[in-house]
Amino acid sequence: MKRIALTFDDGPNTSITPQVLDILGEHGIAASFFLIADSITPESAQVAKRAFSMGCEINNHSTTHEHMSRMIPDQVRREVENCTQKIIELTGRAPRFFRPPYIDINRDMFEEIGLTFICGSGCQDWVPDISAEERIERVLANARDGEIVLLHDMPGNVNTVEALKTIIPELKKRGYRFLTCGQMFDECEIEPRHGWMYSNVFQTEPRTGL
Ligand SMILES: [Zn+2]
């Protein structure tokens, strides 16, 4: 059976994130959420806790969601460590994975950040004009064993909520099981490599995706 990981960036919030969780719950699957620490409020924290209690994985998407390739090393560390701390407060567990905002990276960031870098195959779902149908088509076209799918649960992203209602049952029909990023690496027995950024756990190049 093939394996796929749905991942969501830019939460948590009280509008779109709960709708994504409702759909995941209906289908009895878990996903991975990459949180922006500055988006964690008392209200959205409850949503993130709900995700964690459903078996979803909570990961790091920085504190301020700014471009990080031009930051000095101290700033890079603060961006990531603060977010990690917030996640530990929410879940009691440190995140294993980091997605750089805008996938904007440089070599130094791999030295400063002790988490596995995740990219994922995107469907440009951060562009409001990309319809739900186009998102569905792109995700299904990119689907393969070990793939990490990059989506966004950012406020207003109703087209992705809509697309999920087709994407999940269609992938199930095609024989996919849904794993978190951690489950994907563990189950496939892939040891993440330093300096690599993953879009598929079986990739043979240091960087792929987008
Ligand atoms: Zn983002």
XYZ file of N, CA, C and O and ligand atoms in Angstrom:
841
model
N 0.833 -1.201 0.000
C 0.000 0.000 0.000
C 0.874 1.259 0.000
O 1.897 1.301 0.664
N 0.452 2.261 -0.753
C 1.248 3.480 -0.853
C 0.961 4.400 0.340
O -0.080 4.329 0.959
N 1.944 5.258 0.614
C 1.836 6.146 1.774
C 1.972 7.599 1.328
O 2.768 7.912 0.452
N 1.199 8.462 1.972
C 1.259 9.885 1.646
C 1.070 10.693 2.924
O 0.394 10.230 3.849
N 1.679 11.868 2.990
C 1.543 12.735 4.168
C 0.945 14.069 3.748
O 1.528 14.783 2.925
N -0.214 14.385 4.287
C -0.793 15.712 4.073
C -0.220 16.649 5.140
O -0.213 16.309 6.319
N 0.256 17.818 4.704
C 0.815 18.777 5.657
C 0.196 20.153 5.413
O -0.098 20.515 4.273
N 0.007 20.876 6.497
C -0.671 22.177 6.425
C 0.163 23.250 7.111
O 0.546 23.098 8.268
N 0.403 24.346 6.394
C 1.193 25.459 6.910
C 0.321 26.636 7.311
O -0.772 26.821 6.785
N 0.886 27.474 8.169
C 0.409 28.837 8.458
C -0.713 28.914 9.488
O -1.242 29.991 9.719
N -1.093 27.802 10.108
C -2.024 27.862 11.224
C -1.245 28.148 12.493
O -0.047 28.446 12.424
N -1.902 28.027 13.647
C -3.309 27.651 13.768
C -4.226 28.875 13.742
O -3.808 29.976 14.028
N -5.493 28.636 13.396
C -6.500 29.682 13.477
C -7.839 29.036 13.825
O -7.941 27.806 13.864
N -8.831 29.898 14.068
C -10.132 29.372 14.505
C -11.135 29.321 13.354
O -12.313 29.026 13.569
N -10.681 29.632 12.126
C -11.607 29.622 10.989
C -11.378 28.412 10.084
O -12.252 27.550 9.959
N -10.209 28.328 9.469
C -9.963 27.263 8.490
C -9.440 25.988 9.170
O -9.851 24.877 8.799
N -8.563 26.126 10.147
C -7.996 24.921 10.782
C -9.087 23.976 11.304
O -9.005 22.768 11.052
N -10.122 24.487 12.004
C -11.156 23.552 12.482
C -11.884 22.833 11.344
O -12.261 21.669 11.487
N -12.056 23.513 10.209
C -12.724 22.865 9.066
C -11.861 21.746 8.498
O -12.369 20.697 8.103
N -10.551 21.990 8.459
C -9.628 20.942 7.996
C -9.687 19.754 8.959
O -9.778 18.596 8.532
N -9.698 20.042 10.250
C -9.744 18.961 11.251
C -11.045 18.171 11.149
O -11.050 16.949 11.292
N -12.145 18.879 10.893
C -13.430 18.183 10.729
C -13.337 17.158 9.600
O -13.809 16.025 9.734
N -12.741 17.569 8.472
C -12.646 16.674 7.311
C -11.711 15.504 7.616
O -12.024 14.351 7.306
N -10.571 15.796 8.238
C -9.654 14.709 8.612
C -10.371 13.719 9.523
O -10.258 12.502 9.357
N -11.140 14.270 10.480
C -11.867 13.428 11.424
C -12.901 12.546 10.742
O -13.022 11.363 11.057
N -13.622 13.138 9.778
C -14.639 12.363 9.042
C -14.017 11.165 8.345
O -14.654 10.123 8.190
N -12.789 11.337 7.883
C -12.120 10.273 7.142
C -11.213 9.430 8.029
O -10.552 8.499 7.545
N -11.148 9.789 9.309
C -10.353 9.001 10.253
C -8.866 9.005 9.941
O -8.188 7.991 10.103
N -8.353 10.161 9.491
C -6.925 10.236 9.169
C -6.259 11.372 9.943
O -6.925 12.247 10.490
N -4.935 11.343 9.977
C -4.161 12.399 10.638
C -3.269 13.087 9.610
O -2.946 12.522 8.569
N -2.882 14.324 9.931
C -2.004 15.100 9.059
C -0.960 15.793 9.922
O -0.946 15.628 11.143
N -0.097 16.554 9.288
C 0.934 17.307 10.013
C 0.687 18.797 9.826
O 0.447 19.254 8.702
N 0.753 19.535 10.927
C 0.529 20.973 10.892
C 1.812 21.702 11.263
O 2.425 21.391 12.285
N 2.206 22.644 10.429
C 3.400 23.456 10.669
C 2.937 24.831 11.137
O 2.389 25.610 10.351
N 3.137 25.098 12.428
C 2.559 26.296 13.038
C 3.494 27.495 12.972
O 4.713 27.363 13.084
N 2.880 28.674 12.839
C 3.578 29.947 13.028
C 3.343 30.337 14.489
O 2.196 30.501 14.912
N 4.429 30.490 15.251
C 4.261 30.763 16.686
C 3.437 32.024 16.930
O 2.604 32.062 17.842
N 3.636 33.045 16.105
C 2.899 34.296 16.308
C 1.400 34.154 16.039
O 0.625 35.057 16.358
N 0.990 33.062 15.421
C -0.442 32.837 15.189
C -1.106 32.082 16.333
O -2.310 31.829 16.290
N -0.312 31.696 17.320
C -0.887 30.970 18.458
C -1.475 31.969 19.446
O -0.767 32.790 20.017
N -2.799 31.926 19.592
C -3.518 32.759 20.557
C -4.181 31.789 21.544
O -4.197 30.576 21.293
N -4.743 32.291 22.636
C -5.443 31.363 23.537
C -6.504 30.535 22.803
O -6.689 29.354 23.089
N -7.183 31.162 21.828
C -8.243 30.448 21.104
C -7.666 29.449 20.097
O -8.102 28.303 20.028
N -6.682 29.914 19.311
C -6.140 29.008 18.285
C -5.314 27.889 18.919
O -5.150 26.825 18.327
N -4.814 28.138 20.125
C -4.075 27.079 20.836
C -4.983 25.874 21.073
O -4.537 24.725 20.985
N -6.255 26.151 21.355
C -7.197 25.050 21.590
C -7.378 24.213 20.316
O -7.546 22.998 20.376
N -7.349 24.895 19.174
C -7.492 24.199 17.890
C -6.269 23.310 17.648
O -6.392 22.161 17.213
N -5.091 23.848 17.939
C -3.862 23.058 17.761
C -3.864 21.850 18.705
O -3.434 20.754 18.329
N -4.368 22.062 19.914
C -4.454 20.935 20.857
C -5.427 19.871 20.367
O -5.199 18.683 20.543
N -6.507 20.336 19.765
C -7.465 19.388 19.182
C -6.777 18.555 18.100
O -6.941 17.329 18.051
N -6.003 19.221 17.243
C -5.281 18.504 16.184
C -4.374 17.442 16.792
O -4.362 16.280 16.354
N -3.635 17.835 17.802
C -2.704 16.899 18.440
C -3.455 15.716 19.049
O -3.025 14.563 18.926
N -4.606 15.999 19.665
C -5.377 14.925 20.301
C -5.976 13.966 19.270
O -6.317 12.831 19.584
N -6.089 14.447 18.009
C -6.587 13.588 16.929
C -5.484 12.741 16.313
O -5.717 12.010 15.350
N -4.271 12.889 16.827
C -3.150 12.122 16.277
C -2.352 12.880 15.242
O -1.448 12.334 14.613
N -2.700 14.154 15.045
C -1.930 14.960 14.100
C -0.599 15.354 14.720
O -0.459 15.400 15.938
N 0.354 15.639 13.844
C 1.692 16.013 14.287
C 1.822 17.531 14.210
O 1.400 18.136 13.227
N 2.415 18.121 15.238
C 2.566 19.572 15.275
C 4.039 19.916 15.057
O 4.903 19.487 15.818
N 4.290 20.700 14.012
C 5.655 21.020 13.620
C 5.886 22.524 13.542
O 4.977 23.313 13.762
N 7.118 22.873 13.203
C 7.632 24.228 13.336
C 7.673 24.955 11.980
O 8.271 24.459 11.028
N 7.042 26.128 11.928
C 7.065 26.940 10.700
C 7.536 28.361 11.044
O 7.103 29.320 10.417
N 8.384 28.464 12.067
C 9.012 29.718 12.526
C 8.093 30.516 13.460
O 6.952 30.127 13.707
N 8.605 31.647 13.915
C 7.839 32.498 14.827
C 7.102 33.598 14.089
O 5.909 33.805 14.303
N 7.802 34.282 13.181
C 7.201 35.469 12.544
C 6.834 35.244 11.083
O 6.206 36.104 10.465
N 7.246 34.099 10.508
C 6.974 33.805 9.102
C 7.587 34.849 8.180
O 6.985 35.297 7.211
N 8.819 35.248 8.476
C 9.545 36.141 7.576
C 10.589 35.344 6.805
O 10.914 34.220 7.174
N 11.102 35.953 5.742
C 12.190 35.315 4.986
C 13.385 35.136 5.920
O 13.800 36.085 6.578
N 13.942 33.953 5.956
C 14.990 33.675 6.932
C 16.392 33.600 6.350
O 17.365 33.599 7.092
N 16.514 33.568 5.025
C 17.852 33.351 4.444
C 18.783 34.538 4.698
O 19.987 34.379 4.644
N 18.214 35.701 4.962
C 19.073 36.863 5.201
C 19.206 37.215 6.673
O 19.794 38.221 7.042
N 18.630 36.385 7.546
C 18.743 36.652 8.981
C 20.118 36.223 9.493
O 20.721 35.296 8.958
N 20.579 36.896 10.555
C 21.818 36.461 11.187
C 21.511 35.194 11.987
O 20.363 34.950 12.382
N 22.552 34.377 12.243
C 22.339 33.080 12.894
C 21.538 33.152 14.198
O 20.664 32.317 14.437
N 21.795 34.174 15.031
C 21.060 34.309 16.297
C 19.564 34.457 16.070
O 18.747 33.898 16.792
N 19.241 35.226 15.048
C 17.846 35.486 14.713
C 17.186 34.193 14.216
O 16.049 33.892 14.584
N 17.905 33.457 13.382
C 17.391 32.187 12.869
C 17.082 31.263 14.042
O 16.004 30.659 14.119
N 18.009 31.177 14.972
C 17.806 30.289 16.127
C 16.610 30.721 16.955
O 15.811 29.894 17.390
N 16.491 32.031 17.170
C 15.359 32.532 17.967
C 14.031 32.223 17.289
O 13.069 31.822 17.946
N 13.983 32.419 15.978
C 12.764 32.129 15.206
C 12.288 30.696 15.455
O 11.105 30.435 15.625
N 13.226 29.782 15.446
C 12.868 28.369 15.516
C 12.686 27.925 16.964
O 11.721 27.222 17.286
N 13.590 28.355 17.835
C 13.507 27.893 19.227
C 12.249 28.397 19.918
O 11.620 27.678 20.688
N 11.864 29.635 19.630
C 10.641 30.169 20.240
C 9.418 29.361 19.788
O 8.538 29.043 20.599
N 9.380 29.022 18.514
C 8.243 28.237 18.007
C 8.251 26.845 18.635
O 7.205 26.336 19.048
N 9.419 26.247 18.715
C 9.524 24.924 19.343
C 9.022 24.976 20.787
O 8.269 24.103 21.233
N 9.406 26.034 21.509
C 8.978 26.183 22.904
C 7.463 26.271 23.007
O 6.839 25.635 23.857
N 6.852 27.037 22.104
C 5.389 27.192 22.103
C 4.702 25.847 21.825
O 3.653 25.538 22.402
N 5.304 25.065 20.940
C 4.722 23.766 20.599
C 4.827 22.817 21.796
O 3.883 22.081 22.100
N 5.949 22.879 22.489
C 6.102 22.029 23.685
C 5.049 22.402 24.734
O 4.451 21.545 25.377
N 4.782 23.707 24.864
C 3.742 24.143 25.809
C 2.375 23.595 25.424
O 1.554 23.279 26.279
N 2.136 23.485 24.113
C 0.835 23.002 23.630
C 0.686 21.497 23.772
O -0.380 20.992 24.138
N 1.722 20.779 23.421
C 1.593 19.327 23.234
C 2.444 18.507 24.195
O 2.252 17.295 24.292
N 3.414 19.166 24.840
C 4.342 18.413 25.676
C 5.403 17.683 24.868
O 6.182 16.896 25.417
N 5.418 17.929 23.585
C 6.340 17.208 22.721
C 7.078 18.173 21.778
O 6.450 19.059 21.199
N 8.375 17.989 21.640
C 9.146 18.854 20.737
C 8.917 18.432 19.286
O 8.846 17.238 18.994
N 8.786 19.404 18.389
C 8.609 19.062 16.975
C 9.877 18.445 16.393
O 10.979 18.757 16.824
N 9.697 17.587 15.395
C 10.842 16.973 14.698
C 11.130 17.662 13.373
O 12.202 17.493 12.810
N 10.155 18.400 12.848
C 10.280 18.895 11.474
C 10.092 20.403 11.411
O 9.354 20.993 12.205
N 10.769 20.992 10.431
C 10.725 22.439 10.215
C 10.455 22.721 8.747
O 11.068 22.120 7.865
N 9.505 23.620 8.487
C 9.341 24.081 7.112
C 9.706 25.552 7.068
O 9.108 26.366 7.774
N 10.714 25.900 6.253
C 11.120 27.298 6.150
C 10.028 28.120 5.474
O 9.489 27.704 4.442
N 9.681 29.291 6.058
C 8.719 30.171 5.406
C 9.173 30.471 3.975
O 10.355 30.763 3.751
N 8.264 30.383 3.034
C 8.537 30.646 1.609
C 9.611 29.712 1.042
O 10.169 29.974 -0.022
N 9.932 28.632 1.766
C 11.011 27.717 1.363
C 12.278 28.519 1.046
O 13.040 28.218 0.124
N 12.461 29.579 1.809
C 13.618 30.466 1.623
C 14.733 29.976 2.557
O 14.652 30.150 3.772
N 15.753 29.355 1.970
C 16.797 28.735 2.804
C 18.194 29.151 2.342
O 18.382 29.610 1.222
N 19.140 28.972 3.224
C 20.553 29.035 2.842
C 21.292 27.930 3.608
O 20.701 27.253 4.451
N 22.538 27.756 3.289
C 23.308 26.660 3.879
C 23.395 26.788 5.412
O 23.281 25.811 6.134
N 23.579 28.028 5.904
C 23.751 28.235 7.347
C 22.541 27.766 8.142
O 22.677 27.308 9.282
N 21.358 27.897 7.564
C 20.152 27.533 8.311
C 20.178 26.065 8.720
O 19.658 25.696 9.775
N 20.788 25.233 7.876
C 20.860 23.812 8.222
C 21.762 23.585 9.445
O 21.597 22.624 10.170
N 22.718 24.499 9.640
C 23.600 24.381 10.808
C 22.899 24.879 12.071
O 23.106 24.345 13.153
N 22.085 25.908 11.926
C 21.465 26.537 13.096
C 20.224 25.801 13.582
O 19.841 25.918 14.743
N 19.562 25.080 12.684
C 18.258 24.489 12.995
C 18.393 22.971 13.066
O 18.696 22.319 12.077
N 18.186 22.427 14.227
C 18.403 20.995 14.404
C 17.180 20.140 14.110
O 16.981 19.103 14.735
N 16.347 20.571 13.196
C 15.159 19.806 12.837
C 15.275 19.378 11.382
O 16.049 19.964 10.619
N 14.516 18.375 10.995
C 14.518 17.941 9.594
C 13.705 18.922 8.754
O 12.560 19.239 9.093
N 14.304 19.383 7.658
C 13.642 20.353 6.780
C 12.664 19.634 5.847
O 13.013 18.642 5.218
N 11.460 20.193 5.768
C 10.428 19.647 4.890
C 10.014 20.710 3.884
O 9.781 21.871 4.255
N 9.938 20.311 2.627
C 9.359 21.198 1.608
C 7.978 20.631 1.253
O 6.971 21.019 1.811
N 7.937 19.639 0.379
C 6.659 19.055 -0.024
C 6.307 19.487 -1.429
O 6.852 20.457 -1.948
N 5.408 18.736 -2.052
C 4.952 19.150 -3.372
C 3.713 20.012 -3.192
O 2.737 19.600 -2.568
N 3.796 21.216 -3.726
C 2.719 22.187 -3.545
C 1.740 22.164 -4.705
O 2.016 21.598 -5.763
N 0.585 22.763 -4.491
C -0.377 22.939 -5.583
C -0.735 24.412 -5.682
O -1.793 24.758 -6.153
N 0.200 25.258 -5.214
C -0.005 26.717 -5.222
C -1.298 27.111 -4.518
O -2.010 28.016 -4.963
N -1.587 26.432 -3.419
C -2.859 26.717 -2.756
C -2.811 27.964 -1.881
O -3.755 28.260 -1.177
N -1.679 28.689 -1.966
C -1.615 29.993 -1.318
C -2.074 31.098 -2.268
O -2.173 32.247 -1.893
N -2.348 30.728 -3.525
C -2.823 31.698 -4.517
C -4.352 31.610 -4.582
O -4.899 30.577 -4.979
N -5.050 32.678 -4.153
C -6.515 32.595 -4.077
C -7.172 32.196 -5.399
O -8.197 31.525 -5.412
N -6.551 32.609 -6.534
C -7.146 32.357 -7.842
C -7.078 30.906 -8.284
O -7.739 30.530 -9.254
N -6.249 30.097 -7.628
C -6.167 28.687 -8.010
C -7.399 27.983 -7.437
O -7.575 27.922 -6.220
N -8.244 27.475 -8.337
C -9.527 26.924 -7.911
C -9.350 25.603 -7.164
O -8.288 24.975 -7.231
N -10.417 25.191 -6.486
C -10.388 23.896 -5.790
C -10.093 22.777 -6.782
O -9.322 21.865 -6.491
N -10.684 22.856 -7.980
C -10.477 21.810 -8.993
C -9.007 21.707 -9.394
O -8.464 20.610 -9.510
N -8.375 22.861 -9.605
C -6.953 22.847 -9.965
C -6.105 22.274 -8.840
O -5.137 21.552 -9.071
N -6.453 22.602 -7.610
C -5.703 22.076 -6.457
C -5.821 20.559 -6.413
O -4.840 19.848 -6.166
N -7.044 20.076 -6.648
C -7.278 18.628 -6.645
C -6.412 17.963 -7.711
O -5.679 17.004 -7.439
N -6.470 18.503 -8.927
C -5.708 17.930 -10.052
C -4.222 17.869 -9.754
O -3.559 16.871 -10.014
N -3.674 18.972 -9.216
C -2.233 19.035 -8.975
C -1.805 18.066 -7.889
O -0.785 17.396 -8.007
N -2.578 17.996 -6.811
C -2.211 17.079 -5.726
C -2.257 15.638 -6.225
O -1.337 14.857 -5.976
N -3.295 15.296 -6.959
C -3.420 13.917 -7.436
C -2.322 13.591 -8.451
O -1.798 12.477 -8.481
N -1.951 14.589 -9.269
C -0.894 14.359 -10.263
C 0.456 14.114 -9.597
O 1.287 13.367 -10.103
N 0.684 14.756 -8.444
C 1.967 14.609 -7.747
C 2.014 13.410 -6.813
O 3.079 13.083 -6.272
N 0.886 12.778 -6.579
C 0.822 11.713 -5.568
C 1.696 10.526 -5.978
O 1.623 10.048 -7.107
N 2.545 10.113 -5.080
C 3.327 8.884 -5.240
C 3.720 8.407 -3.848
O 3.584 9.160 -2.870
N 4.193 7.174 -3.770
C 4.541 6.621 -2.468
C 5.605 7.490 -1.784
O 6.604 7.848 -2.404
N 5.365 7.841 -0.532
C 6.342 8.618 0.232
C 6.220 10.118 0.061
O 6.992 10.875 0.650
N 5.236 10.563 -0.706
C 5.128 11.997 -1.014
C 4.607 12.794 0.190
O 3.749 12.339 0.950
N 5.147 13.990 0.322
C 4.695 14.933 1.337
C 3.976 16.061 0.605
O 4.563 16.720 -0.256
N 2.711 16.246 0.906
C 1.879 17.211 0.178
C 1.793 18.505 0.979
O 1.404 18.497 2.145
N 2.183 19.590 0.337
C 2.177 20.898 0.991
C 0.859 21.625 0.740
O 0.515 21.930 -0.406
N 0.121 21.885 1.825
C -1.132 22.632 1.752
C -1.115 23.716 2.829
O -0.197 23.762 3.653
N -2.114 24.559 2.823
C -2.171 25.667 3.783
C -3.545 25.741 4.447
O -4.565 25.745 3.751
N -3.539 25.836 5.778
C -4.796 26.063 6.508
C -4.862 27.518 6.961
O -5.350 27.826 8.043
N -4.354 28.402 6.105
C -4.343 29.821 6.467
C -5.755 30.402 6.383
O -6.607 29.876 5.655
N -6.005 31.496 7.130
C -7.332 32.100 7.117
C -7.807 32.402 5.702
O -7.032 32.891 4.875
N -9.049 32.095 5.403
C -9.634 32.408 4.102
C -9.408 31.348 3.039
O -9.953 31.460 1.936
N -8.633 30.313 3.352
C -8.268 29.353 2.297
C -9.352 28.287 2.091
O -9.111 27.083 2.195
N -10.543 28.776 1.727
C -11.698 27.878 1.587
C -11.541 26.895 0.427
O -12.085 25.791 0.459
N -10.778 27.283 -0.607
C -10.614 26.377 -1.750
C -9.863 25.106 -1.368
O -10.101 24.050 -1.955
N -8.969 25.212 -0.411
C -8.261 24.000 0.031
C -9.178 23.122 0.867
O -9.164 21.894 0.743
N -10.022 23.737 1.698
C -11.016 22.957 2.440
C -11.888 22.191 1.456
O -12.132 20.985 1.610
N -12.328 22.895 0.419
C -13.180 22.272 -0.599
C -12.434 21.145 -1.321
O -12.985 20.050 -1.508
N -11.194 21.407 -1.693
C -10.392 20.416 -2.431
C -10.182 19.147 -1.610
O -10.204 18.034 -2.148
N -10.003 19.306 -0.311
C -9.743 18.142 0.554
C -10.880 17.131 0.503
O -10.661 15.926 0.641
N -12.099 17.643 0.305
C -13.272 16.759 0.289
C -13.205 15.773 -0.867
O -13.872 14.737 -0.848
N -12.434 16.103 -1.903
C -12.228 15.178 -3.022
C -10.870 14.478 -2.917
O -10.753 13.283 -3.203
N -9.854 15.246 -2.524
C -8.482 14.702 -2.495
C -8.397 13.467 -1.598
O -7.828 12.433 -1.993
N -8.964 13.545 -0.407
C -8.789 12.438 0.549
C -9.477 11.157 0.067
O -8.825 10.108 -0.021
N -10.770 11.208 -0.280
C -11.383 9.955 -0.758
C -10.741 9.420 -2.032
O -10.637 8.204 -2.206
N -10.305 10.325 -2.924
C -9.696 9.881 -4.184
C -8.352 9.180 -3.911
O -8.062 8.141 -4.510
N -7.554 9.742 -3.018
C -6.278 9.089 -2.682
C -6.530 7.742 -2.004
O -5.821 6.765 -2.252
N -7.553 7.699 -1.158
C -7.911 6.411 -0.516
C -8.249 5.380 -1.584
O -7.801 4.242 -1.531
N -9.043 5.812 -2.550
C -9.455 4.919 -3.631
C -8.247 4.404 -4.406
O -8.234 3.285 -4.901
N -7.223 5.250 -4.518
C -6.006 4.865 -5.245
C -5.036 4.055 -4.388
O -3.911 3.777 -4.807
N -5.459 3.755 -3.159
C -4.655 2.842 -2.346
C -3.653 3.495 -1.413
O -2.694 2.857 -0.985
N -3.864 4.776 -1.101
C -2.940 5.454 -0.190
C -3.407 5.357 1.250
O -4.601 5.431 1.535
N -2.416 5.227 2.149
C -2.633 5.428 3.571
C -2.039 6.778 3.946
O -1.037 7.199 3.384
N -2.648 7.444 4.920
C -2.229 8.793 5.298
C -1.395 8.737 6.573
O -1.870 8.264 7.608
N -0.163 9.226 6.488
C 0.745 9.211 7.631
C 1.149 10.640 7.986
O 1.080 11.535 7.144
N 1.603 10.829 9.226
C 2.260 12.097 9.558
C 3.688 12.028 9.020
O 4.162 10.948 8.621
N 4.384 13.165 9.041
C 5.782 13.156 8.561
C 6.613 12.169 9.383
O 7.384 11.387 8.822
N 6.430 12.225 10.704
C 7.218 11.330 11.562
C 6.942 9.865 11.265
O 7.867 9.050 11.161
N 5.662 9.533 11.130
C 5.295 8.141 10.800
C 5.889 7.730 9.465
O 6.310 6.592 9.281
N 5.913 8.672 8.523
C 6.428 8.371 7.184
C 7.908 7.991 7.252
O 8.322 6.970 6.704
N 8.707 8.799 7.928
C 10.138 8.492 8.030
C 10.350 7.200 8.817
O 11.174 6.361 8.441
N 9.608 7.043 9.910
C 9.801 5.865 10.769
C 9.397 4.588 10.038
O 10.140 3.612 10.014
N 8.208 4.620 9.449
C 7.692 3.417 8.817
C 8.514 3.029 7.586
O 8.710 1.843 7.318
N 8.995 4.008 6.867
C 9.806 3.724 5.666
C 11.273 3.510 6.034
O 12.105 3.271 5.160
N 11.570 3.639 7.330
C 12.933 3.451 7.834
C 13.932 4.320 7.092
O 14.997 3.875 6.680
N 13.553 5.588 6.940
C 14.444 6.574 6.326
C 15.019 7.440 7.443
O 14.269 8.050 8.213
N 16.329 7.473 7.508
C 17.004 8.353 8.462
C 17.225 9.691 7.760
O 17.963 9.759 6.775
N 16.554 10.775 8.241
C 16.701 12.064 7.543
C 18.170 12.501 7.494
O 18.885 12.385 8.479
N 18.581 13.003 6.343
C 19.973 13.410 6.196
C 20.144 14.888 6.504
O 19.299 15.705 6.138
N 21.261 15.203 7.124
C 21.593 16.598 7.410
C 21.816 17.347 6.096
O 22.460 16.833 5.186
N 21.255 18.540 6.011
C 21.447 19.352 4.810
C 20.435 19.058 3.706
O 20.480 19.688 2.658
N 19.564 18.111 3.960
C 18.536 17.788 2.961
C 17.218 18.456 3.338
O 16.929 18.675 4.524
N 16.414 18.722 2.324
C 15.054 19.200 2.546
C 14.135 18.274 1.755
O 14.301 18.100 0.554
N 13.182 17.694 2.455
C 12.407 16.592 1.875
C 11.047 17.016 1.314
O 10.290 17.742 1.957
N 10.763 16.475 0.120
C 9.415 16.531 -0.425
C 8.844 15.132 -0.591
O 7.635 14.960 -0.748
N 9.745 14.155 -0.576
C 9.350 12.734 -0.623
C 10.423 11.973 0.150
O 11.616 12.232 -0.045
N 10.013 11.073 1.028
C 11.022 10.410 1.875
C 11.991 9.553 1.065
O 13.085 9.261 1.533
N 11.586 9.166 -0.141
C 12.455 8.312 -0.958
C 13.308 9.107 -1.948
O 13.950 8.528 -2.818
N 13.298 10.420 -1.853
C 14.043 11.221 -2.827
C 15.522 10.918 -2.751
O 16.066 10.551 -1.704
N 16.196 11.072 -3.890
C 17.623 10.740 -3.969
C 18.470 11.989 -4.157
O 19.691 11.916 -4.284
N 17.832 13.159 -4.195
C 18.535 14.434 -4.300
C 18.328 15.189 -2.988
O 17.306 14.997 -2.335
N 19.278 16.088 -2.628
C 19.121 16.842 -1.376
C 17.882 17.729 -1.361
O 17.319 17.989 -0.320
N 17.476 18.240 -2.526
C 16.317 19.134 -2.589
C 15.455 18.769 -3.757
O 15.953 18.629 -4.871
N 14.175 18.671 -3.520
C 13.224 18.537 -4.627
C 11.975 19.322 -4.254
O 11.895 19.869 -3.153
N 11.036 19.348 -5.147
C 9.746 19.928 -4.797
C 9.583 21.361 -5.235
O 10.516 22.002 -5.686
N 8.381 21.853 -5.084
C 7.935 23.171 -5.549
C 8.352 23.364 -6.988
O 9.003 24.220 -7.396
Zn 4.007 29.574 5.355
